[in-house]
Short mmCIF file of C-alpha atoms in Angstrom, two decimals:
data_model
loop_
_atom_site.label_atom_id
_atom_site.label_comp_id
_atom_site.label_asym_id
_atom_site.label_seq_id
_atom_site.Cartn_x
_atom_site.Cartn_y
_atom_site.Cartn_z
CA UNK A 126 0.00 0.00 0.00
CA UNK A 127 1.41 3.67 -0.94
CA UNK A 128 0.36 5.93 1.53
CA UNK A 129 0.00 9.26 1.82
CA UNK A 130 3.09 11.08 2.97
CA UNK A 131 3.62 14.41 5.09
CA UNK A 132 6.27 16.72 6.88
CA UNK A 133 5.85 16.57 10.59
CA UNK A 134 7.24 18.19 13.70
CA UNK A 135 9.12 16.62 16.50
CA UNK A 136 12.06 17.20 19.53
CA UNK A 137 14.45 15.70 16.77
CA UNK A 138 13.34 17.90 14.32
CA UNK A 139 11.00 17.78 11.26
CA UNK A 140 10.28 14.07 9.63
CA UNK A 141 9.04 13.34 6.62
CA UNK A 142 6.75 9.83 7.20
CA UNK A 143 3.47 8.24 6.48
CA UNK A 144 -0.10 9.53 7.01
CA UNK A 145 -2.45 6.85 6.56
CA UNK A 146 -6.28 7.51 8.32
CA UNK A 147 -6.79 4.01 9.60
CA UNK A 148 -4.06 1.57 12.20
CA UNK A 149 -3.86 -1.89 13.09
CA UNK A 150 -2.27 -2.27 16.62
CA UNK A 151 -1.12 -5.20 15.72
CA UNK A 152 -0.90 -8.26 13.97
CA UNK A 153 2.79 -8.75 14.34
CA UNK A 154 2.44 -8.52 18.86
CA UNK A 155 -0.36 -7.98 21.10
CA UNK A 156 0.15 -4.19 21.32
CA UNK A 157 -2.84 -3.48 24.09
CA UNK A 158 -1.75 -6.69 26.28
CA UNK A 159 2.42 -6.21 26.42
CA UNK A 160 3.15 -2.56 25.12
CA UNK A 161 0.18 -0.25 26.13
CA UNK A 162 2.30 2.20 27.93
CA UNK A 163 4.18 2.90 24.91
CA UNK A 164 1.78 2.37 22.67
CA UNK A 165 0.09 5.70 24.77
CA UNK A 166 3.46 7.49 24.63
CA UNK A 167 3.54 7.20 20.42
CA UNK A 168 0.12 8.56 20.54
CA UNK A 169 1.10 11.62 22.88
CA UNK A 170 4.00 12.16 20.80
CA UNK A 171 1.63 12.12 17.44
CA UNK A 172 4.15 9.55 15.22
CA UNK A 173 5.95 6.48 15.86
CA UNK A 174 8.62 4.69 13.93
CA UNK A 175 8.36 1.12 11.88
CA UNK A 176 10.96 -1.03 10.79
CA UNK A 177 10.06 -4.33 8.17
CA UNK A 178 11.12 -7.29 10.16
CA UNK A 179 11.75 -8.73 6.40
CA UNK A 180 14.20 -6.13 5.36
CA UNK A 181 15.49 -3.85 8.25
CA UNK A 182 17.01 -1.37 6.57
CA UNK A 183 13.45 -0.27 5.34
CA UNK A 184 12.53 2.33 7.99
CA UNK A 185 9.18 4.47 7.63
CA UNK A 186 7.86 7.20 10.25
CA UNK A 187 4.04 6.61 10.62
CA UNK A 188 2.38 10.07 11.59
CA UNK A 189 -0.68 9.86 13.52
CA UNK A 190 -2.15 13.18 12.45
CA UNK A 191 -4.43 12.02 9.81
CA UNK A 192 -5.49 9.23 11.94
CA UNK A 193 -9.52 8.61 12.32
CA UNK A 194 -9.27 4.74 13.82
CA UNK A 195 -7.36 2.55 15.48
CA UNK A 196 -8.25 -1.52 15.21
CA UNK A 197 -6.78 -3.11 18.08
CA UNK A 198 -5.84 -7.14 18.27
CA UNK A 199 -5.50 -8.63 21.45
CA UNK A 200 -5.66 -11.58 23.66
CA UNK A 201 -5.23 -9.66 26.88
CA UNK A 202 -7.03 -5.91 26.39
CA UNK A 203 -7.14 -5.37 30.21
CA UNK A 204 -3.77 -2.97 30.48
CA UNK A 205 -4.95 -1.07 27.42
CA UNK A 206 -8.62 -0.40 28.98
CA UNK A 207 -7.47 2.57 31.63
CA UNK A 208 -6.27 4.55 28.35
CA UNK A 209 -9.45 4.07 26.58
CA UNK A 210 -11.31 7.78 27.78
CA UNK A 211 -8.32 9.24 26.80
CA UNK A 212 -8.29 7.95 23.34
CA UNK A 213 -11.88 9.13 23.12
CA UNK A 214 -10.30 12.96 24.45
CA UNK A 215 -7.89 12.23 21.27
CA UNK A 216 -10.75 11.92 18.39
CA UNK A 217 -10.08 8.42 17.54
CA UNK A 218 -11.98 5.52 17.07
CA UNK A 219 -11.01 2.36 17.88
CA UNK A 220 -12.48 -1.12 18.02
CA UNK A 221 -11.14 -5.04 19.37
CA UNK A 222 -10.33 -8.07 17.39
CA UNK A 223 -10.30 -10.06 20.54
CA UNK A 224 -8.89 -13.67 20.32
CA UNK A 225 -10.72 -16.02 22.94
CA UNK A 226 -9.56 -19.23 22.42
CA UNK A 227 -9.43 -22.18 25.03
CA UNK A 228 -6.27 -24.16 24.59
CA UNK A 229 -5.54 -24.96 28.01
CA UNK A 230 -5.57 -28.48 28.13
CA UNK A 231 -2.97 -28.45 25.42
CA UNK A 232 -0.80 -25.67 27.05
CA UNK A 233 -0.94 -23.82 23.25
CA UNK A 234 -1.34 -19.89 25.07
CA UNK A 235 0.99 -20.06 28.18
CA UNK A 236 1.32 -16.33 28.78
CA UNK A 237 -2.41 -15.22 29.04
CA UNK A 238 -4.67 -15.26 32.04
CA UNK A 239 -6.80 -18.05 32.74
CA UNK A 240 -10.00 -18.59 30.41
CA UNK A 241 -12.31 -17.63 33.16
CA UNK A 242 -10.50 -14.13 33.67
CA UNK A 243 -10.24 -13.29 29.57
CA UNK A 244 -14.03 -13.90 29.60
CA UNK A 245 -14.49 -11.23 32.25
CA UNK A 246 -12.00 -8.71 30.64
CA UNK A 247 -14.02 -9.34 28.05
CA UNK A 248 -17.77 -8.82 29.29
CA UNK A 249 -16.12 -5.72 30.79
CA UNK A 250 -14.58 -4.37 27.73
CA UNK A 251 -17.92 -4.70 26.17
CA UNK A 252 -19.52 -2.77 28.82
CA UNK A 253 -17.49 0.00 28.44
CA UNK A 254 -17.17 0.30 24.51
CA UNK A 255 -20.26 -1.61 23.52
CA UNK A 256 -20.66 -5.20 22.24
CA UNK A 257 -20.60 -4.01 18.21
CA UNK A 258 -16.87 -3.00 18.97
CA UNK A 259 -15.35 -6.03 20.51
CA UNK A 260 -15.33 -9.00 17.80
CA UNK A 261 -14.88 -12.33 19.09
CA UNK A 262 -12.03 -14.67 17.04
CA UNK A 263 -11.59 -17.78 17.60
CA UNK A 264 -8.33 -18.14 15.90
CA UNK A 265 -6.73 -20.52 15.01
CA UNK A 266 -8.79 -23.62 14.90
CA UNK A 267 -6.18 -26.53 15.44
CA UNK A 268 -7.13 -30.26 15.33
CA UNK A 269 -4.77 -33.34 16.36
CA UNK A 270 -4.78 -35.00 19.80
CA UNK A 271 -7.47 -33.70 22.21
CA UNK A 272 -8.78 -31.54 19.79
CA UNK A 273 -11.73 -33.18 17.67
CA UNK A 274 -14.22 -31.47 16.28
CA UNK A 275 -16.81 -32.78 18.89
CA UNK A 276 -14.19 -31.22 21.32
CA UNK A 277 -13.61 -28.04 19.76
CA UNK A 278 -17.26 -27.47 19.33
CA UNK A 279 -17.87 -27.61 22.97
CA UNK A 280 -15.58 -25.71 23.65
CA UNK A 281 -16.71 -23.22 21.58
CA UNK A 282 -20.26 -23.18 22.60
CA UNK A 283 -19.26 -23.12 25.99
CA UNK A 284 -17.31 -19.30 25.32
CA UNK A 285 -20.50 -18.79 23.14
CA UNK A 286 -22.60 -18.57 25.99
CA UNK A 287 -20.77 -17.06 28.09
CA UNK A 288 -20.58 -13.84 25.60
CA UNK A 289 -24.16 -14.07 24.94
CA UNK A 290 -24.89 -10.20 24.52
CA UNK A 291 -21.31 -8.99 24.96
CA UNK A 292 -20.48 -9.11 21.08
CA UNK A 293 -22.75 -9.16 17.66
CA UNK A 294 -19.94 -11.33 16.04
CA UNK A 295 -17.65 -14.60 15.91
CA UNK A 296 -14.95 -14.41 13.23
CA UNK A 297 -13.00 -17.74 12.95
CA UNK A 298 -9.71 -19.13 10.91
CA UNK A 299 -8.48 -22.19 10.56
CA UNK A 300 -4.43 -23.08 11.87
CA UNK A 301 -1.81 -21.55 8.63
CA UNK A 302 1.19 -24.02 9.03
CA UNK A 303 4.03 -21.59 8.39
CA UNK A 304 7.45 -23.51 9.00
CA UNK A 305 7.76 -22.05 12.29
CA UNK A 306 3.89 -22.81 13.38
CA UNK A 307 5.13 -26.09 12.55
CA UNK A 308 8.42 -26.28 14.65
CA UNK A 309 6.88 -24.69 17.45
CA UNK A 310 4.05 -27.20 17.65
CA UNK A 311 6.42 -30.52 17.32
CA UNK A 312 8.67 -28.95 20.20
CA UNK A 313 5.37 -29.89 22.60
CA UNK A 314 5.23 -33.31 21.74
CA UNK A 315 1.39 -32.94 20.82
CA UNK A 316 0.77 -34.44 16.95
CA UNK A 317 -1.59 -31.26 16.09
CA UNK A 318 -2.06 -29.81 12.63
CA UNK A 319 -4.67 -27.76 10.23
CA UNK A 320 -7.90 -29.38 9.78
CA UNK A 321 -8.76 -30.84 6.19
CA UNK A 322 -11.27 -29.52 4.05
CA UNK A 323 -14.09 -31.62 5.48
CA UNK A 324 -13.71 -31.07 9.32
CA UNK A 325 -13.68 -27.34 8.01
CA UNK A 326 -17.20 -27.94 6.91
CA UNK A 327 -17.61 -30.01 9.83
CA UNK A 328 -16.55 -27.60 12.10
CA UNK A 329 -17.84 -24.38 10.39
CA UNK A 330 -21.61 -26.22 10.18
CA UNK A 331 -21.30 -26.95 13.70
CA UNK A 332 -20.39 -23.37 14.84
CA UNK A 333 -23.61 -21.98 12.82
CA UNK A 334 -25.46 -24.52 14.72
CA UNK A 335 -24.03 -23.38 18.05
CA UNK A 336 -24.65 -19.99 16.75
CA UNK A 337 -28.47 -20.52 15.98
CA UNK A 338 -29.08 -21.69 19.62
CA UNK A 339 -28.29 -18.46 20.95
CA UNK A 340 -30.50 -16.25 22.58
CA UNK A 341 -28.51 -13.74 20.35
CA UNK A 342 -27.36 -14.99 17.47
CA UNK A 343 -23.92 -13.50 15.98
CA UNK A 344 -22.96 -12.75 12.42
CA UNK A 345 -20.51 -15.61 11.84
CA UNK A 346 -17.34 -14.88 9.70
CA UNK A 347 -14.84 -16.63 8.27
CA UNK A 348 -10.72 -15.57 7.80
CA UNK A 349 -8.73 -15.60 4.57
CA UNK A 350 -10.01 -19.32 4.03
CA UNK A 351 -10.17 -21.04 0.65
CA UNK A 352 -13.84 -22.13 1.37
CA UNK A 353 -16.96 -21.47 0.63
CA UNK A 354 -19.55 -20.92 3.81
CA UNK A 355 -22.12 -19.08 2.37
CA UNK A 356 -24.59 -22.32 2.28
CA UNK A 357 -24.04 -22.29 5.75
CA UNK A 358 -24.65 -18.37 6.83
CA UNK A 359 -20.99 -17.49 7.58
CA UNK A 360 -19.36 -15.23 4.90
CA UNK A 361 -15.88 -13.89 4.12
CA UNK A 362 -14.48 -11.28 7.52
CA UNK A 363 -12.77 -8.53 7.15
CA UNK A 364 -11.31 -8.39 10.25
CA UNK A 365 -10.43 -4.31 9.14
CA UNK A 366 -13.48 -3.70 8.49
CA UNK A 367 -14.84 -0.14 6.51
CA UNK A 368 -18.30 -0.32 6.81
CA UNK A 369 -17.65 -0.85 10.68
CA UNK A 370 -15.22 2.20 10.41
CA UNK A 371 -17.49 4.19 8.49
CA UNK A 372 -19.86 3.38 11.17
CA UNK A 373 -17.25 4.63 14.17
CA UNK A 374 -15.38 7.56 12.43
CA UNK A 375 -17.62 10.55 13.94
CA UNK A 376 -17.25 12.42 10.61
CA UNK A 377 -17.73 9.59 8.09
CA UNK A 378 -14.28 9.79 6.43
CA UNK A 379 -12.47 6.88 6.17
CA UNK A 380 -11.67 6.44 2.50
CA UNK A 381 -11.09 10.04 1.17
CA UNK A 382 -8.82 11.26 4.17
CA UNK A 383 -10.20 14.30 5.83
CA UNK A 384 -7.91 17.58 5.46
CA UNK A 385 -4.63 17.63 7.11
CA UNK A 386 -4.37 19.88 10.77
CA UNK A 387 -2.72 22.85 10.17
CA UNK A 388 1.00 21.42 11.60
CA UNK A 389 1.26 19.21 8.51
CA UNK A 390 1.64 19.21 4.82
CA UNK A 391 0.20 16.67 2.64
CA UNK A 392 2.53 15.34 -0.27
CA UNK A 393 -0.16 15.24 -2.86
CA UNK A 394 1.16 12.88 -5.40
CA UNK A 395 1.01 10.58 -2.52
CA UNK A 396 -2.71 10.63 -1.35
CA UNK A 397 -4.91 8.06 -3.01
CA UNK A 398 -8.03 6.24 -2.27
CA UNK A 399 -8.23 3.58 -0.05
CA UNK A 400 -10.39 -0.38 -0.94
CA UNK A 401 -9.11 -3.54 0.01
CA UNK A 402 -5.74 -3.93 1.65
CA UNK A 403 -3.34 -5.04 -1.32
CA UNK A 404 -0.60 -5.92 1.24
CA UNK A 405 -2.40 -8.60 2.53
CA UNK A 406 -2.77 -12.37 1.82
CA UNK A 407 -4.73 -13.16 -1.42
CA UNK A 408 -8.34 -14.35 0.44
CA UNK A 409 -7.93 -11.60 2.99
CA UNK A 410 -10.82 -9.03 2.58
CA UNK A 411 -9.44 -6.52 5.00
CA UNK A 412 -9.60 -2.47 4.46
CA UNK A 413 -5.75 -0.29 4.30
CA UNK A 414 -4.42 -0.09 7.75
CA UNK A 415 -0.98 0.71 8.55
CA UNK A 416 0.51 -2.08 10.92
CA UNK A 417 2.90 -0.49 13.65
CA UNK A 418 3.82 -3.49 15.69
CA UNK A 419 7.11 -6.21 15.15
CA UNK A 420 8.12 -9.34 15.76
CA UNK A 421 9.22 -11.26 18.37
CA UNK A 422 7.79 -8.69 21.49
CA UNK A 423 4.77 -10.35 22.41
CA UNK A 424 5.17 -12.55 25.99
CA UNK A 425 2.02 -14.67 25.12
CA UNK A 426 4.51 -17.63 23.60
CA UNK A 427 1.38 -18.99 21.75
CA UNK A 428 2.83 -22.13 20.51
CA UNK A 429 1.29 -21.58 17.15
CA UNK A 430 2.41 -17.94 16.52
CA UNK A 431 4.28 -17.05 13.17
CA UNK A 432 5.65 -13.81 14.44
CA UNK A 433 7.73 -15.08 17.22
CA UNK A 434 10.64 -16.90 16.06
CA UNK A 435 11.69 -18.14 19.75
CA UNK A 436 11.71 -17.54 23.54
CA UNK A 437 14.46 -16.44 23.93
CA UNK A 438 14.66 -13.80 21.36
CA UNK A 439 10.99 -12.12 22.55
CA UNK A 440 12.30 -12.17 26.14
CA UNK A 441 15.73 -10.22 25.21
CA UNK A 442 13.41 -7.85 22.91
CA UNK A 443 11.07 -7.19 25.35
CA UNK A 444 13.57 -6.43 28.22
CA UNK A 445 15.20 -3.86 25.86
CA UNK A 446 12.12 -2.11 25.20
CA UNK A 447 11.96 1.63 26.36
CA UNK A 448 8.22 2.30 26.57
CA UNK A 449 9.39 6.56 25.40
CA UNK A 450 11.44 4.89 22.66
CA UNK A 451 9.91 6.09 18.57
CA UNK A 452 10.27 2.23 17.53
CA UNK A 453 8.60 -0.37 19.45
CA UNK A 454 11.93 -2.53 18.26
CA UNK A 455 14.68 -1.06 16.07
CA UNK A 456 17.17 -3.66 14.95
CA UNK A 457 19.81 -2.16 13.89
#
């Protein structure tokens, strides 16, 4: 995605960076459950810095002055939740992408809080926000040993009903096995794996039954799958969703970029209008968002995660971490 670019102000001196209206915070680390303090300092400050974990020396400045939303993803919101009147004082939106899963027979999400306590973070997050901004994902859906589809299910419906009026919808994916999802996984001894194309079905029909049981049924999505659902009421996500930001924005704009504040200047060969996220995986129906997070600096060691290449490595990131610092991790 080419973004819009602008000259910006700060103690170092002017920058030139990145302006785009919409972030996603993150899908590379769980920015409101390990780094909310400095996510809240980048926001203050009005730009942080990014670095591509695939080619370092590609540095960008990301400006937050054109900024309308924020879509946060998270498996532990609670430490972001005291900031969350203050973002509202800032003008911008924000919504959860909130992964509940329950792997704790299988030991899969070691550094979260107990099932029980993510389901009250959760009911209170709701409270606070309201239900149509915290999305429920179950994600990923992983099969092999203790997990059957009869197993899964149940475990499903049993978080189901539990958020029963605390979100309008489920979005759901099915395990990617990157090479390091799958040398993680063999390292716990557990012979676990992606699901075939029939206990998809099998799982996805069962989840719509689940769903129709409800006092409050949700709209059912599914992520970047190569799949079709539709026979069974569950449609494509788009997990950045811009009818959802449309809905949130206070002023409507989203996709043609409200005018700059008067401490910037918009590069106009630059500015463009923004559809589907091009940067993104093929199925993925997600709007433009700029990502701000990196690798390796989330402590929730999910055993499946393809941005963590090791323990090690996240826990000597994370202890170098200045929560003032522009980048959340520079390598340099």
């Amino acid at each position: 995605m080419k973004w819009p670019e602008i000259i910006f102000a700060t103690k170092e001196g002017s920058r030139k960076g990145i302006a785009p209206a919409v972030i996603s915070a993150s899908r590379a680390t769980d920015i409101p459950g390990c780094h909310a303090r400095w996510l809240m300092h980048r926001l203050r400050a009005g730009y942080c810095g990014w670095q591509n974990p695939f080619n370092p020396k590609q540095i960008q400045y990301v400006s937050f002055a054109r900024c309308k939303a924020i879509v946060f993803w998270s498996k532990n919101p609670r430490p972001l939740m005291q900031y969350l009147s203050e973002l509202d004082d800032m003008g911008i939106d924000f919504y959860f992408q909130f992964t509940l899963n329950d792997y704790r027979q299988e030991r899969l999400e070691p550094g979260i809080p107990a099932l029980e306590k993510r389901i009250q973070t959760f009911k209170k997050l709701a409270m606070l926000i309201g239900s149509h901004r915290v999305i429920w994902r179950f994600d990923p859906i992983i099969m092999g040993a203790s997990l059957t589809v009869p197993e899964l299910l149940a475990r499903i419906a049993h978080i189901a009903g539990e958020l029963c009026g605390s979100t309008d919808k489920l979005v759901f994916s099915f395990l990617d096995m990157y090479a390091k999802t799958r040398a993680s996984l063999g390292k716990i001894g557990l012979q676990l794996g992606a699901p075939d194309k029939r206990q998809m079905f099998d799982i996805a029909s069962g989840i719509a039954e689940i769903n129709s049981r409800l006092e409050r049924p949700l709209t059912l999505q599914c992520c970047a799958e190569d799949i079709d659902l539709t026979s069974l009421g569950i449609n494509r996500a788009s997990c950045i969703d811009g009818v959802l930001l449309r809905e949130l924005c206070r002023d409507g704009k989203v996709s043609d970029l409200p005018e700059l504040p008067e401490q910037g200047s918009l590069i106009p060969s630059q500015a463009q209008g923004m559809k589907r996220d091009n940067g993104q995986r093929r199925l993925c129906g997600c709007h433009p968002a700029r990502d701000i997070g990196a690798y390796d600096t989330c402590m929730h060691m999910c055993a499946y995660c393809y941005a963590n290449h090791s323990r090690e490595k996240v826990i000597r990131r994370v202890n170098a971490i200045k929560n003032d610092a522009e980048f959340l991790w520079l390598q340099k």
